[in-house]
Amino acid sequence: MNDSVYDGLSEEHADDARWAYGTGFHDELSGVDRDIPSGVDGADLGLYCQMLGDDALVLAQRLAEWCSRAPELEEDVALANIGLDLLGQARLLLTRAGEVDGTGRSEDDFAYLRPADQFRNLLLVELDCGPGPGGDFAVTMARLLVFSSFRLSLLYRLQSTVDPVIAAVAAKGVKELAYHRDHAAQWVLRLGDGTAESHRRMQAAVDRIWPYLDELYAPHPVVARLIEVDAAVDPADVRAEVEDTLHRVLRAATLSIPSPHRESGELSGRDGRHTPELAEVLGTMQELARSLPGAVW
Amino acid sequence: MSEQEARFLATVQAEQRIEPRDWMPDGYRATLIRQIAQHAHSEIIGMQPEGEWIAKAPSLRRKAILLAKVQDEAGHGLYLYAATETLGVDRAELTEKLISGRQKYSSIFNYPTLSYADVGVIGWLVDGAAICNQVPLCRTSYGPYARAMVRVCKEESFHQRQGYELLMTMMRGTQAQRDMVQDAVNRWWWPSLMMFGPPDSASSNTEQSMVWRIKRHTNDELRQKYVDMSVPQAKALGVTFPDPELRWNDERGQHDFGQPDWDDFWRVVKGGGPCNEQRIAHRKAAHEDGAWVREAAQAYAEKRNRQAGAA
Ligand SMILES: [Fe+2]
Ligand SMILES: [Fe+2]
């Protein structure tokens, strides 16, 4: 055999750029100041990073459940892409959380060693929206539209937070979230205005997701303190913008807008009071990491 | 031989590419459709064995690497189905053939993934074997296939290095991790040798494919190359291959090695492997569960087209 099967590949070895995107992250924020900004409480900032990081992590985990199960191959690629973007954001934010809260915890300590009641994500991201009996592609897209519209508005404003790490994550994240929102909106349009069946499913999906909207804008004492020192964004401030987007998409998709409905009572993701669905997600996610103490990965 | 056929043969034997609009023998077209479709199906079915571990990946970095890899495999399937479309078939038709069992995919994906070490070993050995098979295809005579392979091979090389790096890390970990790695190597070594296809003496398609410059090396040549390449990698890793006959042959300047169990190979090819049914059922369910979504997208596009036409 006259050609080495590896010859054609050797020139590629320096080209690791694509792995820097989403999988390796140490250089991603190189040059960004990592001190805690003056006047900001490190413990509060750490919790805020967990809130933003957990939203991204749990939704990434949910989206990855579609992998090899999407309605078409292009969608397998797209959902994995969105999951990778969110996972990348989560890693940076959780790393920041451990850096500023004084505990020195790593991204993996946060992801794998906390019980469900220490997760700070919104209930919206933990819901089982399929594939499988928990939902379908329409619910998945309804949730993605809501989440990405909300997070895009949040990150857009967070670009000017006093915390340089969150600001850098936000600056990178707005481009990603704009794509996620556009992707979800396209599907809501197609499904809402597609066939009778897809319209029925899309309306049911919106009806199922809408009760979780109020939580997005709920005040929180930690966030309130950080808003005072320009380290956080008040989620109530983005409400009008987000709802304007959502309503425009729903109307164009020939869907009716469910009446506002407050999810009653006890549950509050930001305070660690979750649905049982989070414990299920984490059970799967954490099982292997916890089962082999001392292992290195 | 017709004049067209003579021109075709002269083109391929001069190492020039055949493009979709060029004349080609029916057998050449049929061979390519079969081979590229089988390859595309393998990429798609190949998402499953490792995909199972994305949710359970033991660190966020490993989760990102694995999700990116499985996403790449979906992309490979897409490029390859696109290459088949230049030959006059479409993806929907090929998908039907896959889920009804009328077209095959690589049998390697009919084995289960039992631990996270399998993710590393699949990257190292299975993507490694795929690279050995596919690098020569970057110069195959059919242009769209060759170009798809260039892109695919670059990504497969990332997969192989990522897999090997995972194993290296695990070997530096606990004894339980080292045992997991060796166990996974023991299970995947023979199936990876089978990825090169049956021995040359039993391979029916090789000769014609070599004349047409679809294939450039025989199954046994590629298998030998793969063994010679893998042995030093195993040594550096600190694992052994489960083959008592494996040893360096000074005279040949190559390794001697044992033959895989070819009866088992044919049994798995014919559907009797541990995961054949599960893999097809999974693909079929995804395809059927998504039918309403694809129909909606089509209906929506038609409505938009009608509106554009009426405007
Ligand atoms: Fe591949
Ligand atoms: Fe691969």
Coordinates of C-alpha atoms and ligand atoms in Angstrom, one line a residue:
Chain A
M1 CA 0.0 0.0 0.0
N2 CA 1.7 3.2 -1.1
D3 CA -0.2 5.8 0.9
S4 CA -0.3 5.9 4.6
V5 CA -3.9 6.2 5.7
Y6 CA -3.0 8.9 8.1
D7 CA -1.0 11.1 5.8
G8 CA -4.0 13.1 4.7
L9 CA -4.8 13.9 8.3
S10 CA -1.5 14.9 9.8
E11 CA -1.8 18.5 8.6
E12 CA -5.1 18.8 10.5
H13 CA -3.5 18.3 13.9
A14 CA -3.0 21.9 14.7
D15 CA -6.5 22.8 13.8
D16 CA -8.3 22.4 17.1
A17 CA -10.3 25.5 16.8
R18 CA -13.6 23.8 16.6
W19 CA -13.1 22.1 19.9
A20 CA -12.6 25.5 21.6
Y21 CA -16.2 26.1 20.8
G22 CA -18.3 24.5 23.4
T23 CA -16.0 21.8 24.7
G24 CA -12.7 23.4 25.8
F25 CA -13.2 26.7 27.5
H26 CA -10.1 27.7 29.3
D27 CA -9.1 30.2 26.7
E28 CA -12.5 31.4 25.8
L29 CA -12.5 34.2 28.3
S30 CA -8.7 34.8 28.3
G31 CA -7.9 38.3 29.3
V32 CA -11.1 38.8 31.2
D33 CA -10.6 40.2 34.7
R34 CA -11.7 37.6 37.2
D35 CA -11.7 39.7 40.4
I36 CA -15.0 40.3 42.1
P37 CA -16.1 43.8 41.2
S38 CA -15.9 46.2 44.2
G39 CA -19.2 46.6 46.0
V40 CA -20.5 43.3 44.8
D41 CA -21.2 40.5 47.3
G42 CA -19.4 37.4 46.2
A43 CA -22.0 35.0 47.7
D44 CA -24.9 36.8 45.9
L45 CA -22.9 36.9 42.7
G46 CA -22.2 33.2 43.0
L47 CA -25.9 32.4 43.4
Y48 CA -26.8 34.6 40.4
C49 CA -24.2 32.7 38.3
Q50 CA -25.8 29.5 39.4
M51 CA -29.3 30.8 38.4
L52 CA -28.1 31.7 34.9
G53 CA -25.8 28.7 34.7
D54 CA -28.4 26.2 35.8
D55 CA -31.0 27.4 33.3
A56 CA -28.5 26.7 30.6
L57 CA -27.3 23.4 32.0
V58 CA -30.7 21.9 32.6
L59 CA -32.1 22.9 29.2
A60 CA -28.9 21.6 27.5
Q61 CA -29.5 18.3 29.2
R62 CA -33.2 18.3 28.1
L63 CA -32.3 19.2 24.5
A64 CA -29.7 16.5 24.3
E65 CA -32.4 13.9 25.0
W66 CA -33.6 14.5 21.4
C67 CA -30.2 13.4 20.0
S68 CA -30.9 10.7 17.4
R69 CA -34.7 11.1 18.0
A70 CA -35.4 14.3 16.1
P71 CA -38.0 14.5 13.4
E72 CA -35.3 15.0 10.7
L73 CA -31.5 14.9 10.6
E74 CA -31.2 18.6 10.2
E75 CA -33.0 19.0 13.5
D76 CA -30.7 16.5 15.2
V77 CA -27.9 18.8 14.2
A78 CA -29.7 22.0 15.2
L79 CA -30.8 20.8 18.6
A80 CA -27.4 19.5 19.4
N81 CA -25.9 22.8 18.4
I82 CA -28.3 24.7 20.7
G83 CA -27.5 22.3 23.5
L84 CA -23.8 22.8 23.0
D85 CA -24.2 26.6 23.1
L86 CA -26.1 26.4 26.3
L87 CA -23.7 23.9 27.8
G88 CA -20.8 26.2 27.0
Q89 CA -22.5 29.1 28.8
A90 CA -23.3 26.9 31.8
R91 CA -19.7 25.8 32.2
L92 CA -18.4 29.3 32.2
L93 CA -21.1 30.5 34.6
L94 CA -20.8 27.7 37.0
T95 CA -17.0 28.0 37.0
R96 CA -17.5 31.7 37.8
A97 CA -19.9 30.8 40.6
G98 CA -17.3 28.7 42.4
E99 CA -14.7 31.4 41.9
V100 CA -16.7 34.2 43.5
D101 CA -18.6 32.5 46.2
G102 CA -15.5 31.5 48.2
T103 CA -16.1 27.8 48.0
G104 CA -13.7 27.1 45.1
R105 CA -16.2 24.6 43.6
S106 CA -15.7 23.6 40.0
E107 CA -18.3 23.4 37.2
D108 CA -18.5 19.7 37.8
D109 CA -18.9 20.1 41.5
F110 CA -21.9 22.2 40.8
A111 CA -23.3 20.0 38.1
Y112 CA -22.8 16.6 39.7
L113 CA -22.7 17.1 43.5
R114 CA -25.6 19.3 44.3
P115 CA -29.0 17.8 45.1
A116 CA -32.0 19.1 43.2
D117 CA -33.0 21.5 45.9
Q118 CA -29.7 23.4 45.4
F119 CA -30.4 23.9 41.7
R120 CA -31.5 27.5 40.9
N121 CA -33.0 27.0 37.4
L122 CA -36.4 28.1 36.3
L123 CA -39.1 25.4 36.4
L124 CA -39.6 26.0 32.6
V125 CA -36.3 24.3 31.7
E126 CA -36.7 21.2 33.8
L127 CA -40.0 20.1 32.4
D128 CA -40.1 16.9 30.4
C129 CA -41.2 18.1 26.9
G130 CA -40.3 14.9 25.1
P131 CA -39.2 13.0 23.2
G132 CA -41.4 10.2 24.6
P133 CA -44.6 10.4 26.6
G134 CA -43.6 13.6 28.4
G135 CA -44.2 15.8 25.3
D136 CA -43.5 16.2 21.7
F137 CA -41.5 18.4 19.3
A138 CA -44.1 21.1 19.5
V139 CA -43.8 21.5 23.3
T140 CA -40.0 21.4 22.9
M141 CA -40.2 24.3 20.5
A142 CA -42.7 26.2 22.5
R143 CA -40.4 26.0 25.5
L144 CA -37.4 26.9 23.4
L145 CA -39.1 30.0 22.0
V146 CA -40.1 31.2 25.4
F147 CA -36.7 30.5 27.0
S148 CA -34.6 31.9 24.2
S149 CA -36.6 35.1 23.9
F150 CA -36.3 35.6 27.7
R151 CA -32.6 34.8 27.9
L152 CA -31.7 36.8 24.8
S153 CA -33.3 39.9 26.4
L154 CA -31.5 39.2 29.6
L155 CA -28.1 38.6 28.1
Y156 CA -28.4 41.6 25.9
R157 CA -28.7 43.8 29.0
L158 CA -26.1 41.8 30.9
Q159 CA -23.4 42.8 28.4
S160 CA -23.0 45.9 30.5
T161 CA -23.1 44.3 34.0
V162 CA -20.2 45.2 36.3
D163 CA -19.1 41.6 36.4
P164 CA -16.7 41.2 33.6
V165 CA -17.1 37.4 33.3
I166 CA -20.9 37.5 33.1
A167 CA -20.6 40.4 30.6
A168 CA -18.2 38.4 28.4
V169 CA -20.5 35.3 28.6
A170 CA -23.5 37.6 27.7
A171 CA -21.6 39.2 24.7
K172 CA -20.9 35.7 23.3
G173 CA -24.4 34.4 24.3
V174 CA -26.5 37.0 22.5
K175 CA -25.4 35.8 19.1
E176 CA -26.2 32.2 20.1
L177 CA -29.5 33.0 21.7
A178 CA -30.6 35.1 18.6
Y179 CA -30.1 32.0 16.6
H180 CA -31.9 29.8 19.1
R181 CA -34.9 32.1 19.2
D182 CA -35.0 32.3 15.4
H183 CA -34.9 28.6 15.1
A184 CA -37.7 28.1 17.6
A185 CA -39.8 30.8 16.0
Q186 CA -39.5 29.2 12.6
W187 CA -40.8 25.9 13.9
V188 CA -43.7 27.5 15.9
L189 CA -44.7 29.2 12.6
R190 CA -44.5 26.0 10.6
L191 CA -46.3 23.9 13.1
G192 CA -48.9 26.5 14.0
D193 CA -49.7 27.2 10.3
G194 CA -48.9 23.7 8.9
T195 CA -51.4 20.9 9.0
A196 CA -54.5 20.6 11.2
E197 CA -52.7 18.1 13.4
S198 CA -49.6 20.3 13.8
H199 CA -51.8 23.3 14.6
R200 CA -53.6 21.3 17.3
R201 CA -50.3 20.1 18.8
M202 CA -48.7 23.5 18.7
Q203 CA -51.7 25.1 20.4
A204 CA -51.6 22.4 23.1
A205 CA -47.9 23.0 23.5
V206 CA -48.3 26.7 24.0
D207 CA -51.2 26.1 26.5
R208 CA -49.0 23.8 28.4
I209 CA -45.9 26.1 28.6
W210 CA -47.6 29.4 29.2
P211 CA -48.3 28.8 32.9
Y212 CA -44.5 28.8 33.5
L213 CA -44.0 32.3 32.1
D214 CA -44.8 34.3 35.2
E215 CA -41.9 32.7 37.0
L216 CA -39.4 34.2 34.5
Y217 CA -40.1 37.7 35.8
A218 CA -40.5 37.0 39.5
P219 CA -38.4 39.2 41.8
H220 CA -35.7 37.5 44.0
P221 CA -33.9 39.1 46.9
V222 CA -30.5 38.0 45.7
V223 CA -31.1 39.5 42.3
A224 CA -32.6 42.6 43.8
R225 CA -29.4 43.3 45.8
L226 CA -27.3 42.7 42.7
I227 CA -29.4 45.1 40.6
E228 CA -28.6 47.8 43.2
V229 CA -24.9 47.5 42.3
D230 CA -25.4 47.1 38.5
A231 CA -24.4 43.4 38.6
A232 CA -27.8 41.9 37.6
V233 CA -30.7 42.7 35.3
D234 CA -34.2 43.0 36.7
P235 CA -36.2 40.3 34.8
A236 CA -39.4 42.3 35.2
D237 CA -37.7 44.9 32.9
V238 CA -37.6 42.5 30.0
R239 CA -41.2 41.3 30.3
A240 CA -42.7 43.7 27.7
E241 CA -40.1 43.0 25.2
V242 CA -40.3 39.2 25.6
E243 CA -44.1 39.2 25.5
D244 CA -44.1 41.4 22.4
T245 CA -41.9 38.8 20.6
L246 CA -43.9 35.9 21.8
H247 CA -47.3 37.4 20.8
R248 CA -46.1 38.4 17.4
V249 CA -44.8 34.8 16.7
L250 CA -48.0 33.2 18.0
R251 CA -50.3 35.5 16.0
A252 CA -48.3 34.9 12.8
A253 CA -48.5 31.1 13.6
T254 CA -52.3 31.5 13.8
L255 CA -52.2 30.4 17.4
S256 CA -54.3 31.9 20.2
I257 CA -52.4 33.5 23.1
P258 CA -53.3 31.7 26.4
S259 CA -54.6 33.9 29.1
P260 CA -51.9 34.8 31.6
H261 CA -51.9 32.2 34.4
R262 CA -49.8 32.2 37.5
E263 CA -48.4 28.9 38.4
S264 CA -49.8 28.6 41.9
G265 CA -47.9 28.5 45.0
E266 CA -45.1 26.5 46.5
L267 CA -42.7 25.9 43.7
S268 CA -39.9 28.4 42.9
G269 CA -37.0 27.2 40.9
R270 CA -34.8 30.1 41.9
D271 CA -35.2 29.1 45.5
G272 CA -34.5 25.4 44.8
R273 CA -38.2 24.3 45.1
H274 CA -38.6 22.2 41.9
T275 CA -41.0 19.8 40.2
P276 CA -40.1 16.1 40.5
E277 CA -39.0 16.2 36.9
L278 CA -35.7 18.0 37.9
A279 CA -34.8 15.1 40.3
E280 CA -35.3 12.7 37.4
V281 CA -33.1 14.7 35.1
L282 CA -30.4 14.9 37.7
G283 CA -30.7 11.3 38.6
T284 CA -29.6 10.3 35.1
M285 CA -27.0 13.1 34.8
Q286 CA -25.3 12.5 38.1
E287 CA -25.4 8.8 38.4
L288 CA -22.1 7.8 36.8
A289 CA -20.1 10.7 38.1
R290 CA -21.2 9.9 41.7
S291 CA -20.8 6.1 41.3
L292 CA -17.0 6.1 40.9
P293 CA -15.4 8.1 43.6
G294 CA -11.9 9.2 42.9
A295 CA -12.2 8.6 39.2
V296 CA -10.8 11.2 36.8
W297 CA -12.5 12.0 33.5
Chain B
M1 CA -17.2 -2.0 -24.9
S2 CA -19.1 1.1 -26.0
E3 CA -17.3 4.3 -26.7
Q4 CA -19.0 5.9 -23.7
E5 CA -17.8 3.1 -21.5
A6 CA -14.3 3.3 -22.8
R7 CA -14.2 7.0 -22.1
F8 CA -15.6 6.4 -18.6
L9 CA -12.9 3.8 -17.9
A10 CA -10.2 6.0 -19.2
T11 CA -11.4 8.8 -17.0
V12 CA -11.4 6.8 -13.8
Q13 CA -8.1 5.1 -14.6
A14 CA -6.5 8.5 -15.2
E15 CA -7.6 9.3 -11.6
Q16 CA -10.1 11.9 -12.8
R17 CA -13.5 12.4 -11.2
I18 CA -16.8 11.3 -12.5
E19 CA -19.4 14.0 -11.8
P20 CA -23.2 13.6 -11.5
R21 CA -23.9 14.7 -15.1
D22 CA -21.3 12.4 -16.7
W23 CA -22.2 9.2 -18.3
M24 CA -21.6 6.2 -16.0
P25 CA -22.3 2.4 -16.3
D26 CA -25.5 1.3 -14.5
G27 CA -23.5 -1.1 -12.3
Y28 CA -21.2 1.8 -11.2
R29 CA -24.2 3.9 -10.3
A30 CA -25.9 1.0 -8.4
T31 CA -22.7 0.1 -6.5
L32 CA -22.2 3.7 -5.5
I33 CA -25.8 4.1 -4.3
R34 CA -25.5 0.9 -2.3
Q35 CA -22.1 1.8 -0.8
I36 CA -22.9 5.5 0.0
A37 CA -26.3 4.7 1.4
Q38 CA -24.9 2.0 3.6
H39 CA -22.3 4.5 4.7
A40 CA -24.9 7.2 5.4
H41 CA -27.1 4.7 7.4
S42 CA -24.0 3.7 9.4
E43 CA -23.4 7.3 10.4
I44 CA -27.0 7.7 11.5
I45 CA -27.3 4.4 13.3
G46 CA -23.9 5.1 14.8
M47 CA -25.3 8.0 16.7
Q48 CA -27.2 5.6 19.0
P49 CA -24.6 3.5 20.9
E50 CA -22.7 6.6 22.1
G51 CA -25.7 8.8 22.2
E52 CA -27.0 6.8 25.1
W53 CA -24.1 8.2 27.2
I54 CA -24.6 11.9 26.5
A55 CA -27.1 12.3 29.4
K56 CA -24.8 10.4 31.7
A57 CA -21.4 11.8 30.8
P58 CA -19.3 12.1 33.9
S59 CA -18.1 15.6 33.4
L60 CA -19.5 18.6 31.6
R61 CA -16.4 18.7 29.3
R62 CA -17.0 15.1 28.3
K63 CA -20.6 15.8 27.8
A64 CA -19.8 18.6 25.4
I65 CA -17.2 16.5 23.5
L66 CA -19.7 13.6 23.2
L67 CA -22.6 15.7 22.1
A68 CA -20.4 17.5 19.5
K69 CA -19.3 14.1 18.2
V70 CA -22.7 12.6 17.9
Q71 CA -23.8 15.8 16.2
D72 CA -21.0 15.4 13.7
E73 CA -22.2 11.9 12.9
A74 CA -25.6 13.3 12.0
G75 CA -23.8 15.8 9.8
H76 CA -21.9 13.0 8.1
G77 CA -25.1 11.2 7.4
L78 CA -26.5 14.4 5.8
Y79 CA -23.5 14.9 3.5
L80 CA -23.6 11.3 2.4
Y81 CA -27.4 11.3 1.8
A82 CA -26.8 14.4 -0.2
A83 CA -24.2 12.6 -2.3
T84 CA -26.6 9.7 -3.0
E85 CA -29.2 12.3 -4.2
T86 CA -26.8 13.3 -7.0
L87 CA -27.2 9.7 -8.2
G88 CA -30.9 10.0 -8.5
V89 CA -32.3 8.5 -5.2
D90 CA -33.7 10.5 -2.3
R91 CA -33.2 10.4 1.5
A92 CA -36.8 9.4 2.3
E93 CA -36.6 6.4 0.0
L94 CA -33.2 5.3 1.5
T95 CA -34.5 5.8 5.1
E96 CA -37.5 3.5 4.2
K97 CA -35.1 0.9 3.0
L98 CA -33.0 1.2 6.2
I99 CA -35.9 0.8 8.6
S100 CA -37.5 -2.0 6.6
G101 CA -34.2 -3.9 6.7
R102 CA -33.6 -3.8 2.9
Q103 CA -30.4 -1.8 3.2
K104 CA -27.6 -2.5 5.7
Y105 CA -25.4 -0.4 8.0
S106 CA -22.1 -1.2 9.6
S107 CA -22.5 -4.2 11.9
I108 CA -20.2 -2.5 14.4
F109 CA -23.2 -0.6 15.8
N110 CA -25.0 -3.7 16.7
Y111 CA -23.0 -4.2 19.8
P112 CA -24.0 -2.6 23.1
T113 CA -22.0 0.2 25.0
L114 CA -21.7 -1.1 28.5
S115 CA -19.6 1.6 30.2
Y116 CA -18.2 5.1 29.6
A117 CA -14.9 3.5 28.5
D118 CA -16.8 2.3 25.5
V119 CA -17.2 5.9 24.4
G120 CA -13.4 6.2 24.4
V121 CA -12.8 2.9 22.8
I122 CA -15.3 3.6 20.0
G123 CA -13.6 6.8 19.3
W124 CA -10.2 5.2 19.2
L125 CA -10.9 1.9 17.5
V126 CA -14.1 2.3 15.7
D127 CA -13.6 5.9 14.4
G128 CA -10.0 4.7 13.8
A129 CA -11.1 1.9 11.6
A130 CA -13.5 4.1 9.8
I131 CA -10.6 6.5 9.1
C132 CA -8.5 3.7 7.6
N133 CA -11.4 2.7 5.4
Q134 CA -12.3 6.3 4.4
V135 CA -9.1 8.1 3.8
P136 CA -8.6 6.3 0.6
L137 CA -12.2 7.2 -0.4
C138 CA -11.2 10.9 -0.4
R139 CA -9.7 10.0 -3.8
T140 CA -12.5 7.7 -4.9
S141 CA -13.7 8.2 -8.5
Y142 CA -17.1 9.7 -7.9
G143 CA -16.6 13.4 -7.2
P144 CA -19.5 14.1 -4.7
Y145 CA -18.5 11.0 -2.6
A146 CA -14.8 12.0 -2.6
R147 CA -15.6 15.5 -1.5
A148 CA -18.0 14.3 1.3
M149 CA -15.2 12.0 2.5
V150 CA -12.7 14.8 2.8
R151 CA -14.9 16.6 5.2
V152 CA -15.9 13.4 7.1
C153 CA -12.4 12.2 7.5
K154 CA -11.2 15.5 9.1
E155 CA -14.0 15.2 11.7
E156 CA -13.4 11.4 12.3
S157 CA -9.8 12.3 13.1
F158 CA -11.0 14.6 15.9
H159 CA -13.2 11.8 17.2
Q160 CA -10.4 9.4 17.3
R161 CA -8.1 11.7 19.1
Q162 CA -10.8 12.7 21.6
G163 CA -11.6 9.0 22.3
Y164 CA -7.9 8.2 22.8
E165 CA -7.5 11.1 25.1
L166 CA -10.5 10.0 27.2
L167 CA -8.8 6.5 27.5
M168 CA -5.5 8.0 28.4
T169 CA -7.2 10.0 31.2
M170 CA -9.0 7.0 32.5
M171 CA -5.8 4.9 32.5
R172 CA -4.3 7.6 34.8
G173 CA -7.4 7.3 37.1
T174 CA -8.4 4.5 39.5
Q175 CA -7.9 0.7 39.0
A176 CA -11.7 0.4 38.4
Q177 CA -11.3 2.8 35.5
R178 CA -8.3 0.9 34.0
D179 CA -10.3 -2.3 34.2
M180 CA -13.2 -0.6 32.4
V181 CA -10.9 0.4 29.6
Q182 CA -9.4 -3.0 29.2
D183 CA -12.8 -4.6 29.3
A184 CA -14.0 -2.3 26.6
V185 CA -11.0 -3.0 24.4
N186 CA -11.6 -6.7 24.8
R187 CA -15.1 -6.3 23.6
W188 CA -14.5 -3.9 20.7
W189 CA -11.3 -5.3 19.2
W190 CA -12.7 -8.1 17.1
P191 CA -15.7 -6.2 15.9
S192 CA -13.4 -3.3 14.8
L193 CA -11.4 -5.8 12.7
M194 CA -14.6 -6.9 11.1
M195 CA -15.3 -3.3 10.0
F196 CA -13.0 -3.9 7.0
G197 CA -15.3 -6.5 5.7
P198 CA -14.8 -10.2 5.0
P199 CA -11.4 -11.6 3.9
D200 CA -10.5 -10.8 0.3
S201 CA -11.0 -14.5 -0.6
A202 CA -14.7 -14.1 0.4
S203 CA -15.4 -10.5 -0.8
S204 CA -17.5 -10.4 -3.9
N205 CA -17.5 -6.7 -4.8
T206 CA -13.8 -5.7 -4.4
E207 CA -12.4 -6.5 -7.8
Q208 CA -15.0 -4.5 -9.9
S209 CA -14.9 -1.6 -7.4
M210 CA -11.1 -1.4 -7.8
V211 CA -11.3 -1.3 -11.6
W212 CA -13.8 1.5 -11.2
R213 CA -11.5 3.2 -8.7
I214 CA -14.3 3.3 -6.1
K215 CA -12.1 1.2 -3.9
R216 CA -8.3 1.5 -3.8
H217 CA -7.3 -1.2 -1.3
T218 CA -8.6 -4.6 -0.5
N219 CA -10.2 -5.4 2.8
D220 CA -7.2 -7.4 4.0
E221 CA -4.7 -4.7 3.1
L222 CA -6.7 -2.1 5.1
R223 CA -7.1 -4.5 8.1
Q224 CA -3.4 -5.1 8.2
K225 CA -2.7 -1.4 8.1
Y226 CA -5.1 -0.9 11.0
V227 CA -3.6 -3.6 13.1
D228 CA -0.1 -2.2 12.5
M229 CA -1.2 1.2 13.5
S230 CA -3.2 0.2 16.6
V231 CA -0.6 -2.0 18.3
P232 CA 1.7 0.8 19.3
Q233 CA -1.2 2.9 20.3
A234 CA -2.4 0.2 22.6
K235 CA 1.1 -0.1 24.1
A236 CA 1.2 3.6 24.8
L237 CA -2.1 3.4 26.5
G238 CA -1.2 0.3 28.5
V239 CA -3.9 -2.1 27.2
T240 CA -3.6 -5.4 25.4
F241 CA -5.7 -6.8 22.5
P242 CA -7.4 -10.1 23.1
D243 CA -5.5 -12.0 20.4
P244 CA -3.0 -14.6 21.4
E245 CA -1.7 -14.8 17.8
L246 CA -0.9 -11.1 17.6
R247 CA 2.9 -10.6 17.2
W248 CA 5.4 -8.7 15.1
N249 CA 6.6 -10.5 12.1
D250 CA 10.1 -9.3 11.2
E251 CA 10.2 -11.0 7.8
R252 CA 7.0 -9.3 6.7
G253 CA 7.6 -6.1 8.6
Q254 CA 4.0 -6.3 9.7
H255 CA 2.1 -7.9 12.5
D256 CA 0.6 -11.4 12.3
F257 CA -2.8 -11.6 13.9
G258 CA -5.7 -13.9 14.3
Q259 CA -8.9 -13.9 12.3
P260 CA -12.1 -12.6 13.7
D261 CA -15.0 -15.1 14.1
W262 CA -16.4 -14.7 10.6
D263 CA -19.4 -16.9 11.4
D264 CA -20.3 -14.4 14.1
F265 CA -19.8 -11.6 11.6
W266 CA -22.3 -13.1 9.1
R267 CA -24.7 -13.8 11.9
V268 CA -24.6 -10.1 13.0
V269 CA -24.8 -8.9 9.4
K270 CA -28.0 -11.0 8.9
G271 CA -29.6 -9.4 12.0
G272 CA -28.6 -11.7 14.8
G273 CA -26.4 -9.3 16.7
P274 CA -27.2 -8.2 20.2
C275 CA -28.6 -4.8 19.2
N276 CA -29.8 -5.1 15.6
E277 CA -33.5 -4.9 16.5
Q278 CA -33.1 -2.1 19.1
R279 CA -31.1 0.1 16.6
I280 CA -33.7 -0.2 13.8
A281 CA -36.6 0.2 16.2
H282 CA -35.0 3.4 17.6
R283 CA -34.5 4.8 14.1
K284 CA -38.0 3.7 13.0
A285 CA -39.6 5.3 16.0
A286 CA -37.8 8.6 15.5
H287 CA -38.7 8.6 11.8
E288 CA -42.4 7.8 12.5
D289 CA -42.8 10.0 15.5
G290 CA -41.5 12.9 13.4
A291 CA -43.7 12.3 10.4
W292 CA -46.3 14.9 11.5
V293 CA -43.5 17.5 11.9
R294 CA -42.2 16.9 8.4
E295 CA -45.7 17.0 7.0
A296 CA -46.4 20.3 8.7
A297 CA -43.1 21.8 7.4
Q298 CA -44.1 20.7 3.9
A299 CA -47.7 22.0 4.2
Y300 CA -46.3 25.3 5.5
A301 CA -43.8 25.7 2.7
E302 CA -46.5 24.9 0.1
K303 CA -48.8 27.6 1.6
R304 CA -46.0 30.1 1.5
N305 CA -45.3 29.2 -2.1
R306 CA -48.9 29.6 -3.1
Q307 CA -49.0 33.0 -1.4
A308 CA -45.9 34.1 -3.2
G309 CA -47.4 32.9 -6.5
A310 CA -50.6 34.7 -5.9
A311 CA -48.9 37.9 -4.9
Ligands
FE1 FE -18.8 9.7 11.1
FE2 FE -17.0 9.6 14.0

